[in-house]
Amino acid sequence: MNFHLFLLLISLFSFQTHAIFFNIQNNCPYTVWAAALPGGGRRLDRGQTWTTTLTPDHHLAKIWGRTNCTFDNSGRGRCLTGDCNGQLQCTTYGSPPHTLAEYGLNTFSHRDYYDVSVLEGFNVPIEFTPITNGCTRPVRCAADITGQCPSQLRTPGGCHNPCTVYKTTEYCCHSGTCRPTNLSRFFKARCRDAFTFPEDDPTSTFTCPAGTNYRVVTFEEFQIWGMNWKDRLEGTFHHKVLRI
C-alpha cells in the first residue's frame, strides 16, 4: 500500500523590513502539529498553512513535527512524539523522539548555521535547503528510520537516539571527545548529512552568508508497502519495502 508521510513546507524569506517569515504547510492526508521555537505551535490539517514571523538577529531556533496529538479547547493535551510539555503552543523543546531542523541566523562571523539533527531521535523525514546567496546545499534525513530502528532504540511512533536511552558518556559525550558508536552509525549510514552524535559538527553543520533564505521540507513523501499511515503514526512495525 502507498504510504504518504505528511509534507510540512517551510519557506524562509526576508523583506526590507528585516522580518523573516516561516510558511509551514501540511500537504499530507492527515493532521499534523507543527512546532517551532521561537514560534509556538499549530494544528495543521491537510492543505493548511501556518506563518510565523521573527527578526533575523542572532536567533537560534528549532522546527519539528508532532504526531498523534490530542488537545482540549485550552490547548492542553499530549502528543505521541515531539510533545512540548502538553502544550499546543510550544514554549519548551519537544520530548524525544523527534527529528529537528535547527538554525542560527547571523551568528559567528555573520554566518547562518543550519543542520538536521537526530540527537533527539527520529519521528519524520526532513529536508532543509538554503535557496539564495548562491548557497544551495540541501541537508536531509529521509530514510525509513522508524521502520528499521534497532530494537533497543524503538519507541512508539519513532526511534530514539542512543543518548536518550543509555545516558552514558559513550553516547552523550558528557566530557571530552567522543567517537561514533555502532548505534550512531546506524543513523549516519541512512542519513549522511544528519547530526547523529554530539561531536558530529564538522560533517553535519552547514553555513551560508547571513541573510540567506531557506526552505525546510519535513515529512517528505515516500512509499512503503505493508503498512498504512495510521500504523506508522501509532508506531506499529511490519515488514516493509522502502522506495524514495
PDB file of C-alpha atoms in Angstrom:
ATOM      1  CA  MET A   1       0.000   0.000   0.000  1.00  0.00           C
ATOM      2  CA  ASN A   2       1.222   3.518  -0.717  1.00  0.00           C
ATOM      3  CA  PHE A   3       2.094   5.421   2.438  1.00  0.00           C
ATOM      4  CA  HIS A   4       2.357   9.179   2.404  1.00  0.00           C
ATOM      5  CA  LEU A   5       4.193  10.906   5.203  1.00  0.00           C
ATOM      6  CA  PHE A   6       2.907  14.411   5.684  1.00  0.00           C
ATOM      7  CA  LEU A   7       4.680  17.260   3.947  1.00  0.00           C
ATOM      8  CA  LEU A   8       5.463  20.282   6.041  1.00  0.00           C
ATOM      9  CA  LEU A   9       6.744  23.076   3.796  1.00  0.00           C
ATOM     10  CA  ILE A  10       8.535  25.957   5.444  1.00  0.00           C
ATOM     11  CA  SER A  11       9.802  28.861   3.332  1.00  0.00           C
ATOM     12  CA  LEU A  12      12.086  31.435   4.959  1.00  0.00           C
ATOM     13  CA  PHE A  13      12.383  34.787   3.267  1.00  0.00           C
ATOM     14  CA  SER A  14      13.460  38.273   4.330  1.00  0.00           C
ATOM     15  CA  PHE A  15      11.873  41.551   3.306  1.00  0.00           C
ATOM     16  CA  GLN A  16      13.177  45.111   3.565  1.00  0.00           C
ATOM     17  CA  THR A  17      11.515  45.281   6.961  1.00  0.00           C
ATOM     18  CA  HIS A  18      14.079  42.649   8.067  1.00  0.00           C
ATOM     19  CA  ALA A  19      11.304  40.301   9.131  1.00  0.00           C
ATOM     20  CA  ILE A  20      11.719  36.623   8.359  1.00  0.00           C
ATOM     21  CA  PHE A  21       8.612  34.594   7.690  1.00  0.00           C
ATOM     22  CA  PHE A  22       8.188  30.865   8.144  1.00  0.00           C
ATOM     23  CA  ASN A  23       5.404  29.443   5.990  1.00  0.00           C
ATOM     24  CA  ILE A  24       4.543  25.975   7.282  1.00  0.00           C
ATOM     25  CA  GLN A  25       2.174  23.928   5.146  1.00  0.00           C
ATOM     26  CA  ASN A  26       0.777  20.447   5.644  1.00  0.00           C
ATOM     27  CA  ASN A  27       0.300  18.702   2.295  1.00  0.00           C
ATOM     28  CA  CYS A  28      -0.281  15.172   3.520  1.00  0.00           C
ATOM     29  CA  PRO A  29      -3.511  13.283   4.148  1.00  0.00           C
ATOM     30  CA  TYR A  30      -3.715  13.559   7.926  1.00  0.00           C
ATOM     31  CA  THR A  31      -3.434  16.176  10.653  1.00  0.00           C
ATOM     32  CA  VAL A  32      -0.014  17.189  11.969  1.00  0.00           C
ATOM     33  CA  TRP A  33       1.026  19.569  14.724  1.00  0.00           C
ATOM     34  CA  ALA A  34       3.945  21.792  13.733  1.00  0.00           C
ATOM     35  CA  ALA A  35       6.193  23.211  16.454  1.00  0.00           C
ATOM     36  CA  ALA A  36       8.802  25.973  16.397  1.00  0.00           C
ATOM     37  CA  LEU A  37      10.927  27.784  18.959  1.00  0.00           C
ATOM     38  CA  PRO A  38      10.546  30.656  18.630  1.00  0.00           C
ATOM     39  CA  GLY A  39       7.087  30.450  17.124  1.00  0.00           C
ATOM     40  CA  GLY A  40       4.844  28.214  19.221  1.00  0.00           C
ATOM     41  CA  GLY A  41       2.738  25.544  17.576  1.00  0.00           C
ATOM     42  CA  ARG A  42      -0.270  24.947  15.387  1.00  0.00           C
ATOM     43  CA  ARG A  43      -2.596  22.159  14.323  1.00  0.00           C
ATOM     44  CA  LEU A  44      -2.392  21.758  10.570  1.00  0.00           C
ATOM     45  CA  ASP A  45      -4.985  19.736   8.720  1.00  0.00           C
ATOM     46  CA  ARG A  46      -4.205  18.722   5.169  1.00  0.00           C
ATOM     47  CA  GLY A  47      -3.587  21.781   2.974  1.00  0.00           C
ATOM     48  CA  GLN A  48      -3.446  24.275   5.845  1.00  0.00           C
ATOM     49  CA  THR A  49      -0.616  26.785   6.278  1.00  0.00           C
ATOM     50  CA  TRP A  50       0.820  28.428   9.381  1.00  0.00           C
ATOM     51  CA  THR A  51       3.007  31.543   9.083  1.00  0.00           C
ATOM     52  CA  THR A  52       5.291  32.708  11.888  1.00  0.00           C
ATOM     53  CA  THR A  53       7.483  35.816  11.909  1.00  0.00           C
ATOM     54  CA  LEU A  54      10.712  36.791  13.673  1.00  0.00           C
ATOM     55  CA  THR A  55      13.602  39.209  13.256  1.00  0.00           C
ATOM     56  CA  PRO A  56      16.918  37.858  11.896  1.00  0.00           C
ATOM     57  CA  ASP A  57      19.116  38.931  14.806  1.00  0.00           C
ATOM     58  CA  HIS A  58      21.055  36.035  16.295  1.00  0.00           C
ATOM     59  CA  HIS A  59      18.128  33.665  16.555  1.00  0.00           C
ATOM     60  CA  LEU A  60      18.897  30.071  17.460  1.00  0.00           C
ATOM     61  CA  ALA A  61      15.798  28.156  16.507  1.00  0.00           C
ATOM     62  CA  LYS A  62      14.322  24.695  16.110  1.00  0.00           C
ATOM     63  CA  ILE A  63      11.452  23.393  13.993  1.00  0.00           C
ATOM     64  CA  TRP A  64       9.936  19.940  14.400  1.00  0.00           C
ATOM     65  CA  GLY A  65       6.755  17.980  13.890  1.00  0.00           C
ATOM     66  CA  ARG A  66       4.488  16.309  16.422  1.00  0.00           C
ATOM     67  CA  THR A  67       2.384  13.246  15.725  1.00  0.00           C
ATOM     68  CA  ASN A  68      -0.776  11.694  17.189  1.00  0.00           C
ATOM     69  CA  CYS A  69      -1.739  14.729  19.271  1.00  0.00           C
ATOM     70  CA  THR A  70      -4.907  15.435  21.240  1.00  0.00           C
ATOM     71  CA  PHE A  71      -5.598  18.899  22.713  1.00  0.00           C
ATOM     72  CA  ASP A  72      -8.566  20.413  24.516  1.00  0.00           C
ATOM     73  CA  ASN A  73     -10.028  23.867  23.886  1.00  0.00           C
ATOM     74  CA  SER A  74      -7.454  25.453  26.198  1.00  0.00           C
ATOM     75  CA  GLY A  75      -4.551  23.993  24.214  1.00  0.00           C
ATOM     76  CA  ARG A  76      -3.650  21.354  26.800  1.00  0.00           C
ATOM     77  CA  GLY A  77      -3.091  17.737  25.826  1.00  0.00           C
ATOM     78  CA  ARG A  78      -0.340  15.434  24.619  1.00  0.00           C
ATOM     79  CA  CYS A  79       1.405  14.103  21.515  1.00  0.00           C
ATOM     80  CA  LEU A  80       2.850  10.671  20.876  1.00  0.00           C
ATOM     81  CA  THR A  81       6.100  12.192  19.542  1.00  0.00           C
ATOM     82  CA  GLY A  82       7.571  15.682  19.880  1.00  0.00           C
ATOM     83  CA  ASP A  83       5.312  16.695  22.770  1.00  0.00           C
ATOM     84  CA  CYS A  84       6.232  20.044  24.381  1.00  0.00           C
ATOM     85  CA  ASN A  85       5.035  19.765  27.978  1.00  0.00           C
ATOM     86  CA  GLY A  86       1.465  19.069  26.899  1.00  0.00           C
ATOM     87  CA  GLN A  87       1.030  22.443  25.197  1.00  0.00           C
ATOM     88  CA  LEU A  88      -0.277  23.204  21.716  1.00  0.00           C
ATOM     89  CA  GLN A  89       1.711  26.459  21.760  1.00  0.00           C
ATOM     90  CA  CYS A  90       5.237  25.267  22.450  1.00  0.00           C
ATOM     91  CA  THR A  91       7.330  27.303  24.886  1.00  0.00           C
ATOM     92  CA  THR A  92       9.713  24.422  25.622  1.00  0.00           C
ATOM     93  CA  TYR A  93      11.557  21.996  23.393  1.00  0.00           C
ATOM     94  CA  GLY A  94       9.837  18.786  22.387  1.00  0.00           C
ATOM     95  CA  SER A  95      10.290  15.463  24.128  1.00  0.00           C
ATOM     96  CA  PRO A  96      12.081  12.728  22.199  1.00  0.00           C
ATOM     97  CA  PRO A  97      11.854  11.286  19.727  1.00  0.00           C
ATOM     98  CA  HIS A  98      11.550  13.982  17.088  1.00  0.00           C
ATOM     99  CA  THR A  99      13.619  14.968  14.066  1.00  0.00           C
ATOM    100  CA  LEU A 100      14.884  18.554  14.189  1.00  0.00           C
ATOM    101  CA  ALA A 101      15.623  21.295  11.692  1.00  0.00           C
ATOM    102  CA  GLU A 102      17.959  23.697  13.521  1.00  0.00           C
ATOM    103  CA  TYR A 103      19.483  27.009  12.538  1.00  0.00           C
ATOM    104  CA  GLY A 104      21.207  30.119  13.841  1.00  0.00           C
ATOM    105  CA  LEU A 105      20.749  33.354  11.901  1.00  0.00           C
ATOM    106  CA  ASN A 106      23.567  35.905  11.581  1.00  0.00           C
ATOM    107  CA  THR A 107      25.708  34.271  14.261  1.00  0.00           C
ATOM    108  CA  PHE A 108      29.503  33.846  14.314  1.00  0.00           C
ATOM    109  CA  SER A 109      31.293  35.917  11.644  1.00  0.00           C
ATOM    110  CA  HIS A 110      27.906  36.982  10.266  1.00  0.00           C
ATOM    111  CA  ARG A 111      27.122  33.487   9.048  1.00  0.00           C
ATOM    112  CA  ASP A 112      23.976  31.394   9.242  1.00  0.00           C
ATOM    113  CA  TYR A 113      24.386  27.871  10.566  1.00  0.00           C
ATOM    114  CA  TYR A 114      21.900  25.112   9.811  1.00  0.00           C
ATOM    115  CA  ASP A 115      21.563  21.368  10.279  1.00  0.00           C
ATOM    116  CA  VAL A 116      19.196  18.440  10.517  1.00  0.00           C
ATOM    117  CA  SER A 117      19.601  16.623  13.817  1.00  0.00           C
ATOM    118  CA  VAL A 118      18.637  13.237  15.220  1.00  0.00           C
ATOM    119  CA  LEU A 119      20.139  13.970  18.646  1.00  0.00           C
ATOM    120  CA  GLU A 120      16.552  13.951  19.925  1.00  0.00           C
ATOM    121  CA  GLY A 121      15.755  10.854  17.882  1.00  0.00           C
ATOM    122  CA  PHE A 122      13.699  10.491  14.715  1.00  0.00           C
ATOM    123  CA  ASN A 123       9.989  10.629  14.024  1.00  0.00           C
ATOM    124  CA  VAL A 124       9.641  12.065  10.490  1.00  0.00           C
ATOM    125  CA  PRO A 125      11.939  12.764   7.496  1.00  0.00           C
ATOM    126  CA  ILE A 126      13.257  16.306   6.987  1.00  0.00           C
ATOM    127  CA  GLU A 127      14.982  18.260   4.236  1.00  0.00           C
ATOM    128  CA  PHE A 128      16.481  21.711   4.925  1.00  0.00           C
ATOM    129  CA  THR A 129      17.604  23.749   1.896  1.00  0.00           C
ATOM    130  CA  PRO A 130      19.050  27.277   1.542  1.00  0.00           C
ATOM    131  CA  ILE A 131      17.750  28.946  -1.621  1.00  0.00           C
ATOM    132  CA  THR A 132      19.542  32.321  -2.005  1.00  0.00           C
ATOM    133  CA  ASN A 133      23.007  33.947  -1.846  1.00  0.00           C
ATOM    134  CA  GLY A 134      24.430  31.183  -4.032  1.00  0.00           C
ATOM    135  CA  CYS A 135      24.046  28.814  -1.091  1.00  0.00           C
ATOM    136  CA  THR A 136      22.088  25.765  -2.193  1.00  0.00           C
ATOM    137  CA  ARG A 137      23.405  22.779  -0.205  1.00  0.00           C
ATOM    138  CA  PRO A 138      20.399  20.742   0.965  1.00  0.00           C
ATOM    139  CA  VAL A 139      20.562  18.747   4.192  1.00  0.00           C
ATOM    140  CA  ARG A 140      18.200  15.837   4.534  1.00  0.00           C
ATOM    141  CA  CYS A 141      17.297  12.782   6.542  1.00  0.00           C
ATOM    142  CA  ALA A 142      14.607  10.989   4.582  1.00  0.00           C
ATOM    143  CA  ALA A 143      15.162   7.284   5.218  1.00  0.00           C
ATOM    144  CA  ASP A 144      12.698   4.953   6.921  1.00  0.00           C
ATOM    145  CA  ILE A 145      14.475   5.216  10.267  1.00  0.00           C
ATOM    146  CA  THR A 146      11.409   4.251  12.303  1.00  0.00           C
ATOM    147  CA  GLY A 147      10.810   1.038  10.387  1.00  0.00           C
ATOM    148  CA  GLN A 148      14.477  -0.005  10.514  1.00  0.00           C
ATOM    149  CA  CYS A 149      15.189   1.192  14.064  1.00  0.00           C
ATOM    150  CA  PRO A 150      17.367  -1.106  16.238  1.00  0.00           C
ATOM    151  CA  SER A 151      15.257  -2.905  18.811  1.00  0.00           C
ATOM    152  CA  GLN A 152      16.914  -1.182  21.778  1.00  0.00           C
ATOM    153  CA  LEU A 153      16.022   2.258  20.365  1.00  0.00           C
ATOM    154  CA  ARG A 154      12.460   1.553  19.234  1.00  0.00           C
ATOM    155  CA  THR A 155       9.594   3.508  20.719  1.00  0.00           C
ATOM    156  CA  PRO A 156       6.010   4.050  19.532  1.00  0.00           C
ATOM    157  CA  GLY A 157       5.987   6.451  16.595  1.00  0.00           C
ATOM    158  CA  GLY A 158       9.741   6.864  16.245  1.00  0.00           C
ATOM    159  CA  CYS A 159      13.320   5.868  17.000  1.00  0.00           C
ATOM    160  CA  HIS A 160      15.282   7.162  19.998  1.00  0.00           C
ATOM    161  CA  ASN A 161      18.826   8.488  19.865  1.00  0.00           C
ATOM    162  CA  PRO A 162      21.075   6.178  21.954  1.00  0.00           C
ATOM    163  CA  CYS A 163      21.899   9.025  24.355  1.00  0.00           C
ATOM    164  CA  THR A 164      18.221   9.215  25.331  1.00  0.00           C
ATOM    165  CA  VAL A 165      18.157   5.500  26.117  1.00  0.00           C
ATOM    166  CA  TYR A 166      21.538   4.942  27.787  1.00  0.00           C
ATOM    167  CA  LYS A 167      22.505   8.414  29.097  1.00  0.00           C
ATOM    168  CA  THR A 168      26.192   7.466  29.192  1.00  0.00           C
ATOM    169  CA  THR A 169      29.302   9.392  28.163  1.00  0.00           C
ATOM    170  CA  GLU A 170      29.864   6.915  25.335  1.00  0.00           C
ATOM    171  CA  TYR A 171      26.659   8.058  23.640  1.00  0.00           C
ATOM    172  CA  CYS A 172      26.140  11.540  25.107  1.00  0.00           C
ATOM    173  CA  CYS A 173      29.741  12.893  25.106  1.00  0.00           C
ATOM    174  CA  HIS A 174      29.372  14.307  28.625  1.00  0.00           C
ATOM    175  CA  SER A 175      33.049  15.238  28.825  1.00  0.00           C
ATOM    176  CA  GLY A 176      35.959  15.409  26.427  1.00  0.00           C
ATOM    177  CA  THR A 177      35.982  13.993  22.920  1.00  0.00           C
ATOM    178  CA  CYS A 178      33.847  11.047  21.928  1.00  0.00           C
ATOM    179  CA  ARG A 179      33.656   8.937  18.809  1.00  0.00           C
ATOM    180  CA  PRO A 180      30.855   7.458  16.701  1.00  0.00           C
ATOM    181  CA  THR A 181      29.273   4.291  18.048  1.00  0.00           C
ATOM    182  CA  ASN A 182      27.591   1.427  16.248  1.00  0.00           C
ATOM    183  CA  LEU A 183      24.233   2.963  17.109  1.00  0.00           C
ATOM    184  CA  SER A 184      25.146   6.438  15.854  1.00  0.00           C
ATOM    185  CA  ARG A 185      26.474   4.767  12.690  1.00  0.00           C
ATOM    186  CA  PHE A 186      23.007   3.271  12.173  1.00  0.00           C
ATOM    187  CA  PHE A 187      21.661   6.814  11.725  1.00  0.00           C
ATOM    188  CA  LYS A 188      24.682   8.039   9.752  1.00  0.00           C
ATOM    189  CA  ALA A 189      24.507   5.185   7.260  1.00  0.00           C
ATOM    190  CA  ARG A 190      20.941   6.173   6.388  1.00  0.00           C
ATOM    191  CA  CYS A 191      21.212   9.947   6.803  1.00  0.00           C
ATOM    192  CA  ARG A 192      24.751  11.013   5.908  1.00  0.00           C
ATOM    193  CA  ASP A 193      24.010  14.720   6.406  1.00  0.00           C
ATOM    194  CA  ALA A 194      22.322  14.437   9.783  1.00  0.00           C
ATOM    195  CA  PHE A 195      23.807  15.443  13.122  1.00  0.00           C
ATOM    196  CA  THR A 196      23.880  11.986  14.745  1.00  0.00           C
ATOM    197  CA  PHE A 197      26.000  12.411  17.905  1.00  0.00           C
ATOM    198  CA  PRO A 198      27.283  15.478  19.816  1.00  0.00           C
ATOM    199  CA  GLU A 199      30.739  15.580  18.166  1.00  0.00           C
ATOM    200  CA  ASP A 200      29.324  15.333  14.649  1.00  0.00           C
ATOM    201  CA  ASP A 201      29.731  19.094  13.968  1.00  0.00           C
ATOM    202  CA  PRO A 202      32.467  19.099  11.276  1.00  0.00           C
ATOM    203  CA  THR A 203      30.498  16.963   8.850  1.00  0.00           C
ATOM    204  CA  SER A 204      26.936  17.852   9.761  1.00  0.00           C
ATOM    205  CA  THR A 205      26.793  21.601  10.395  1.00  0.00           C
ATOM    206  CA  PHE A 206      26.462  23.753   7.279  1.00  0.00           C
ATOM    207  CA  THR A 207      26.868  27.502   6.761  1.00  0.00           C
ATOM    208  CA  CYS A 208      25.572  30.246   4.497  1.00  0.00           C
ATOM    209  CA  PRO A 209      26.007  34.036   4.409  1.00  0.00           C
ATOM    210  CA  ALA A 210      23.750  35.952   6.785  1.00  0.00           C
ATOM    211  CA  GLY A 211      20.536  36.955   5.069  1.00  0.00           C
ATOM    212  CA  THR A 212      20.133  33.676   3.206  1.00  0.00           C
ATOM    213  CA  ASN A 213      16.586  32.403   2.730  1.00  0.00           C
ATOM    214  CA  TYR A 214      15.692  28.776   3.378  1.00  0.00           C
ATOM    215  CA  ARG A 215      13.122  26.147   2.586  1.00  0.00           C
ATOM    216  CA  VAL A 216      12.560  23.334   5.078  1.00  0.00           C
ATOM    217  CA  VAL A 217      10.593  20.360   3.810  1.00  0.00           C
ATOM    218  CA  THR A 218       9.695  17.904   6.524  1.00  0.00           C
ATOM    219  CA  PHE A 219       7.772  14.684   6.395  1.00  0.00           C
ATOM    220  CA  GLU A 220       8.669  14.040   2.771  1.00  0.00           C
ATOM    221  CA  GLU A 221       6.610  11.596   0.790  1.00  0.00           C
ATOM    222  CA  PHE A 222       7.923   8.109   0.253  1.00  0.00           C
ATOM    223  CA  GLN A 223       6.202   4.799  -0.396  1.00  0.00           C
ATOM    224  CA  ILE A 224       6.016   1.774   1.867  1.00  0.00           C
ATOM    225  CA  TRP A 225       4.234  -1.496   1.305  1.00  0.00           C
ATOM    226  CA  GLY A 226       2.877  -3.485   4.245  1.00  0.00           C
ATOM    227  CA  MET A 227       1.984  -0.539   6.491  1.00  0.00           C
ATOM    228  CA  ASN A 228      -0.727   2.084   6.341  1.00  0.00           C
ATOM    229  CA  TRP A 229      -0.220   5.631   7.599  1.00  0.00           C
ATOM    230  CA  LYS A 230      -2.237   5.064  10.773  1.00  0.00           C
ATOM    231  CA  ASP A 231       0.005   2.127  11.701  1.00  0.00           C
ATOM    232  CA  ARG A 232       3.054   4.286  11.046  1.00  0.00           C
ATOM    233  CA  LEU A 233       1.929   7.136  13.290  1.00  0.00           C
ATOM    234  CA  GLU A 234       0.944   4.753  16.073  1.00  0.00           C
ATOM    235  CA  GLY A 235       4.308   3.014  15.968  1.00  0.00           C
ATOM    236  CA  THR A 236       3.166  -0.369  14.630  1.00  0.00           C
ATOM    237  CA  PHE A 237       6.037  -2.157  12.881  1.00  0.00           C
ATOM    238  CA  HIS A 238       5.691  -4.570   9.948  1.00  0.00           C
ATOM    239  CA  HIS A 239       7.960  -5.991   7.282  1.00  0.00           C
ATOM    240  CA  LYS A 240       8.158  -3.406   4.512  1.00  0.00           C
ATOM    241  CA  VAL A 241       9.970  -2.271   1.377  1.00  0.00           C
ATOM    242  CA  LEU A 242      11.095   1.358   1.120  1.00  0.00           C
ATOM    243  CA  ARG A 243      11.264   3.449  -2.036  1.00  0.00           C
ATOM    244  CA  ILE A 244      12.472   7.046  -2.076  1.00  0.00           C
TER     245      ILE A 244
END
